[in-house]
Amino acid sequence: MHPALPERRRWLQQAGSLVLLLGAAEIAHGAAIVAVRVWPASDYTRITIESDTRLQSQQKVVGDPPRLAVDIEGITLNPALRDLVGKVKADDPYIAGLRVGQNTPTVVRIVFDLKQTVRPQVFSLAPVAAYKHRLVLDLYPQEALDPLESLIAERLRDTHTGASPAAPLPPAPPAVAVAPPVVQAAAGRRA
């Protein structure tokens, strides 16, 4: 028997014991979600998922009722992701609700129940300043909002609800006619 063989066996036993003690979760460290944020606005809603590494995702829009399913690969469900559910408010113009769950051992699925059909734009942002890697989901309406149409609808809604319309402009001052001065040539002078 080779003299180094017992030493090698001992090393393999120790390494094997370490693997069994640590478990799969500690060995195969995936991305850790640091923070989640939701910014609703009238023209779109932005959802940001911040992680210590770049996230890979796939999304699928499902109709009737409208939903958006986003699969984020290489992560496990953690408290930060669970907090996303409570960050969506009832007055969000596009999101009615959402669910978060562990789809497979390494994929988390987020399902957005939508109030209307949307055009999702999903992209990643590199770390900058205090922010780490971010996966950004922008939910735009299927039909782009016309600012003039929105203003008219708001004014009509204010009129029907009895809300006071915007303050009228003050009246313009009366116009004053100014006649050009009349220049007369002096008598006896030549022009």
Short mmCIF file of N, CA and C in Angstrom, two decimals, residues 25-101:
data_model
loop_
_atom_site.label_atom_id
_atom_site.label_comp_id
_atom_site.label_asym_id
_atom_site.label_seq_id
_atom_site.Cartn_x
_atom_site.Cartn_y
_atom_site.Cartn_z
N ALA A 25 -28.01 23.68 0.66
CA ALA A 25 -28.28 25.12 0.64
C ALA A 25 -27.03 25.95 0.87
N GLU A 26 -26.17 25.51 1.78
CA GLU A 26 -24.96 26.27 2.08
C GLU A 26 -23.90 26.10 1.01
N ILE A 27 -23.88 24.95 0.34
CA ILE A 27 -22.85 24.71 -0.67
C ILE A 27 -23.20 25.44 -1.96
N ALA A 28 -24.42 25.27 -2.43
CA ALA A 28 -24.84 25.88 -3.68
C ALA A 28 -25.52 27.21 -3.37
N HIS A 29 -24.74 28.20 -3.02
CA HIS A 29 -25.28 29.51 -2.66
C HIS A 29 -25.81 30.18 -3.92
N GLY A 30 -27.09 30.53 -3.90
CA GLY A 30 -27.69 31.25 -5.01
C GLY A 30 -27.71 32.73 -4.70
N ALA A 31 -28.41 33.46 -5.54
CA ALA A 31 -28.52 34.90 -5.34
C ALA A 31 -29.36 35.18 -4.11
N ALA A 32 -29.01 36.22 -3.39
CA ALA A 32 -29.78 36.65 -2.23
C ALA A 32 -30.51 37.94 -2.58
N ILE A 33 -31.82 37.96 -2.35
CA ILE A 33 -32.61 39.16 -2.60
C ILE A 33 -32.41 40.11 -1.43
N VAL A 34 -32.00 41.32 -1.75
CA VAL A 34 -31.67 42.32 -0.74
C VAL A 34 -32.88 43.21 -0.42
N ALA A 35 -33.61 43.62 -1.47
CA ALA A 35 -34.74 44.53 -1.27
C ALA A 35 -35.69 44.41 -2.45
N VAL A 36 -36.94 44.79 -2.22
CA VAL A 36 -37.94 44.87 -3.28
C VAL A 36 -38.65 46.22 -3.13
N ARG A 37 -38.97 46.84 -4.26
CA ARG A 37 -39.63 48.14 -4.24
C ARG A 37 -40.73 48.17 -5.30
N VAL A 38 -41.80 48.93 -5.04
CA VAL A 38 -42.90 49.10 -5.99
C VAL A 38 -43.20 50.59 -6.07
N TRP A 39 -43.24 51.12 -7.30
CA TRP A 39 -43.58 52.53 -7.54
C TRP A 39 -44.76 52.59 -8.50
N PRO A 40 -45.98 52.78 -7.99
CA PRO A 40 -47.12 52.93 -8.90
C PRO A 40 -47.22 54.37 -9.39
N ALA A 41 -47.61 54.52 -10.64
CA ALA A 41 -47.84 55.85 -11.23
C ALA A 41 -48.98 55.69 -12.23
N SER A 42 -49.49 56.81 -12.72
CA SER A 42 -50.62 56.72 -13.64
C SER A 42 -50.20 56.15 -14.99
N ASP A 43 -48.96 56.39 -15.43
CA ASP A 43 -48.55 55.91 -16.75
C ASP A 43 -47.89 54.54 -16.73
N TYR A 44 -47.35 54.08 -15.60
CA TYR A 44 -46.81 52.73 -15.47
C TYR A 44 -46.50 52.44 -14.02
N THR A 45 -46.32 51.15 -13.70
CA THR A 45 -45.89 50.74 -12.36
C THR A 45 -44.54 50.07 -12.50
N ARG A 46 -43.62 50.41 -11.61
CA ARG A 46 -42.27 49.82 -11.63
C ARG A 46 -42.08 48.95 -10.40
N ILE A 47 -41.61 47.72 -10.62
CA ILE A 47 -41.25 46.80 -9.55
C ILE A 47 -39.75 46.54 -9.69
N THR A 48 -39.02 46.71 -8.60
CA THR A 48 -37.57 46.49 -8.61
C THR A 48 -37.22 45.43 -7.59
N ILE A 49 -36.46 44.44 -8.03
CA ILE A 49 -35.98 43.37 -7.16
C ILE A 49 -34.46 43.48 -7.12
N GLU A 50 -33.93 43.82 -5.95
CA GLU A 50 -32.49 44.05 -5.79
C GLU A 50 -31.82 42.81 -5.22
N SER A 51 -30.68 42.44 -5.81
CA SER A 51 -30.00 41.20 -5.44
C SER A 51 -28.49 41.42 -5.37
N ASP A 52 -27.81 40.50 -4.67
CA ASP A 52 -26.35 40.60 -4.59
C ASP A 52 -25.67 40.11 -5.86
N THR A 53 -26.37 39.42 -6.75
CA THR A 53 -25.83 39.00 -8.05
C THR A 53 -26.87 39.28 -9.12
N ARG A 54 -26.44 39.23 -10.38
CA ARG A 54 -27.35 39.49 -11.50
C ARG A 54 -28.40 38.38 -11.57
N LEU A 55 -29.66 38.77 -11.76
CA LEU A 55 -30.76 37.82 -11.81
C LEU A 55 -31.15 37.52 -13.26
N GLN A 56 -31.48 36.27 -13.51
CA GLN A 56 -31.99 35.84 -14.81
C GLN A 56 -33.48 35.59 -14.65
N SER A 57 -34.27 36.02 -15.62
CA SER A 57 -35.72 35.84 -15.49
C SER A 57 -36.35 35.55 -16.84
N GLN A 58 -37.54 34.99 -16.77
CA GLN A 58 -38.39 34.78 -17.93
C GLN A 58 -39.79 35.22 -17.53
N GLN A 59 -40.50 35.85 -18.46
CA GLN A 59 -41.84 36.31 -18.14
C GLN A 59 -42.82 35.83 -19.20
N LYS A 60 -44.07 35.71 -18.78
CA LYS A 60 -45.13 35.24 -19.66
C LYS A 60 -46.41 35.97 -19.29
N VAL A 61 -47.07 36.56 -20.29
CA VAL A 61 -48.34 37.24 -20.08
C VAL A 61 -49.46 36.26 -20.39
N VAL A 62 -50.42 36.16 -19.49
CA VAL A 62 -51.57 35.26 -19.64
C VAL A 62 -52.82 36.13 -19.64
N GLY A 63 -53.75 35.85 -20.55
CA GLY A 63 -54.96 36.66 -20.62
C GLY A 63 -56.16 35.97 -19.99
N ASP A 64 -57.19 36.76 -19.72
CA ASP A 64 -58.51 36.32 -19.25
C ASP A 64 -58.47 35.40 -18.04
N PRO A 65 -58.35 35.87 -16.85
CA PRO A 65 -58.06 37.25 -16.47
C PRO A 65 -56.59 37.58 -16.74
N PRO A 66 -56.30 38.86 -16.96
CA PRO A 66 -54.91 39.23 -17.29
C PRO A 66 -53.97 38.98 -16.11
N ARG A 67 -52.87 38.29 -16.42
CA ARG A 67 -51.84 38.00 -15.40
C ARG A 67 -50.48 38.06 -16.06
N LEU A 68 -49.48 38.29 -15.24
CA LEU A 68 -48.08 38.25 -15.68
C LEU A 68 -47.35 37.31 -14.74
N ALA A 69 -46.71 36.28 -15.30
CA ALA A 69 -45.91 35.35 -14.49
C ALA A 69 -44.44 35.61 -14.78
N VAL A 70 -43.65 35.82 -13.73
CA VAL A 70 -42.22 36.06 -13.87
C VAL A 70 -41.48 34.98 -13.09
N ASP A 71 -40.64 34.22 -13.79
CA ASP A 71 -39.81 33.20 -13.15
C ASP A 71 -38.41 33.75 -12.99
N ILE A 72 -37.92 33.79 -11.76
CA ILE A 72 -36.56 34.27 -11.47
C ILE A 72 -35.72 33.06 -11.13
N GLU A 73 -34.66 32.86 -11.91
CA GLU A 73 -33.84 31.65 -11.79
C GLU A 73 -32.69 31.84 -10.81
N GLY A 74 -32.32 30.74 -10.17
CA GLY A 74 -31.14 30.73 -9.30
C GLY A 74 -31.36 31.30 -7.91
N ILE A 75 -32.60 31.35 -7.45
CA ILE A 75 -32.87 31.88 -6.11
C ILE A 75 -33.87 30.99 -5.38
N THR A 76 -33.93 31.19 -4.09
CA THR A 76 -34.96 30.55 -3.28
C THR A 76 -35.77 31.65 -2.60
N LEU A 77 -36.98 31.32 -2.25
CA LEU A 77 -37.89 32.28 -1.63
C LEU A 77 -37.34 32.71 -0.28
N ASN A 78 -37.31 34.02 -0.05
CA ASN A 78 -36.82 34.54 1.24
C ASN A 78 -37.78 35.64 1.73
N PRO A 79 -37.59 36.12 2.96
CA PRO A 79 -38.51 37.13 3.51
C PRO A 79 -38.59 38.41 2.67
N ALA A 80 -37.49 38.83 2.06
CA ALA A 80 -37.53 40.06 1.25
C ALA A 80 -38.49 39.89 0.08
N LEU A 81 -38.47 38.73 -0.57
CA LEU A 81 -39.40 38.50 -1.67
C LEU A 81 -40.84 38.39 -1.18
N ARG A 82 -41.03 37.79 -0.02
CA ARG A 82 -42.38 37.69 0.53
C ARG A 82 -42.94 39.08 0.85
N ASP A 83 -42.06 40.03 1.17
CA ASP A 83 -42.50 41.41 1.46
C ASP A 83 -43.10 42.10 0.25
N LEU A 84 -42.80 41.60 -0.94
CA LEU A 84 -43.32 42.21 -2.16
C LEU A 84 -44.85 42.22 -2.17
N VAL A 85 -45.46 41.20 -1.61
CA VAL A 85 -46.92 41.09 -1.58
C VAL A 85 -47.54 42.29 -0.86
N GLY A 86 -46.97 42.69 0.27
CA GLY A 86 -47.51 43.80 1.05
C GLY A 86 -47.20 45.17 0.49
N LYS A 87 -46.32 45.25 -0.49
CA LYS A 87 -45.94 46.56 -1.04
C LYS A 87 -46.88 47.03 -2.14
N VAL A 88 -47.72 46.15 -2.65
CA VAL A 88 -48.68 46.54 -3.68
C VAL A 88 -49.93 47.08 -3.00
N LYS A 89 -50.30 48.30 -3.33
CA LYS A 89 -51.45 48.97 -2.71
C LYS A 89 -52.71 48.78 -3.58
N ALA A 90 -53.85 48.93 -2.97
CA ALA A 90 -55.13 48.73 -3.66
C ALA A 90 -55.34 49.76 -4.77
N ASP A 91 -54.76 50.95 -4.64
CA ASP A 91 -54.97 51.98 -5.66
C ASP A 91 -53.97 51.90 -6.81
N ASP A 92 -53.15 50.86 -6.87
CA ASP A 92 -52.23 50.69 -7.99
C ASP A 92 -53.06 50.56 -9.27
N PRO A 93 -52.74 51.34 -10.32
CA PRO A 93 -53.58 51.32 -11.52
C PRO A 93 -53.49 50.03 -12.34
N TYR A 94 -52.48 49.21 -12.12
CA TYR A 94 -52.28 48.04 -12.98
C TYR A 94 -52.29 46.71 -12.23
N ILE A 95 -51.87 46.68 -10.97
CA ILE A 95 -51.75 45.42 -10.23
C ILE A 95 -52.92 45.28 -9.25
N ALA A 96 -53.69 44.19 -9.40
CA ALA A 96 -54.78 43.91 -8.47
C ALA A 96 -54.27 43.14 -7.27
N GLY A 97 -53.26 42.32 -7.46
CA GLY A 97 -52.68 41.52 -6.39
C GLY A 97 -51.52 40.71 -6.94
N LEU A 98 -50.80 40.02 -6.07
CA LEU A 98 -49.72 39.17 -6.54
C LEU A 98 -49.47 38.04 -5.58
N ARG A 99 -48.85 36.99 -6.13
CA ARG A 99 -48.48 35.81 -5.35
C ARG A 99 -47.02 35.50 -5.63
N VAL A 100 -46.31 35.03 -4.61
CA VAL A 100 -44.90 34.66 -4.75
C VAL A 100 -44.76 33.25 -4.21
N GLY A 101 -44.04 32.39 -4.95
CA GLY A 101 -43.85 31.02 -4.48
C GLY A 101 -42.62 30.38 -5.09
#
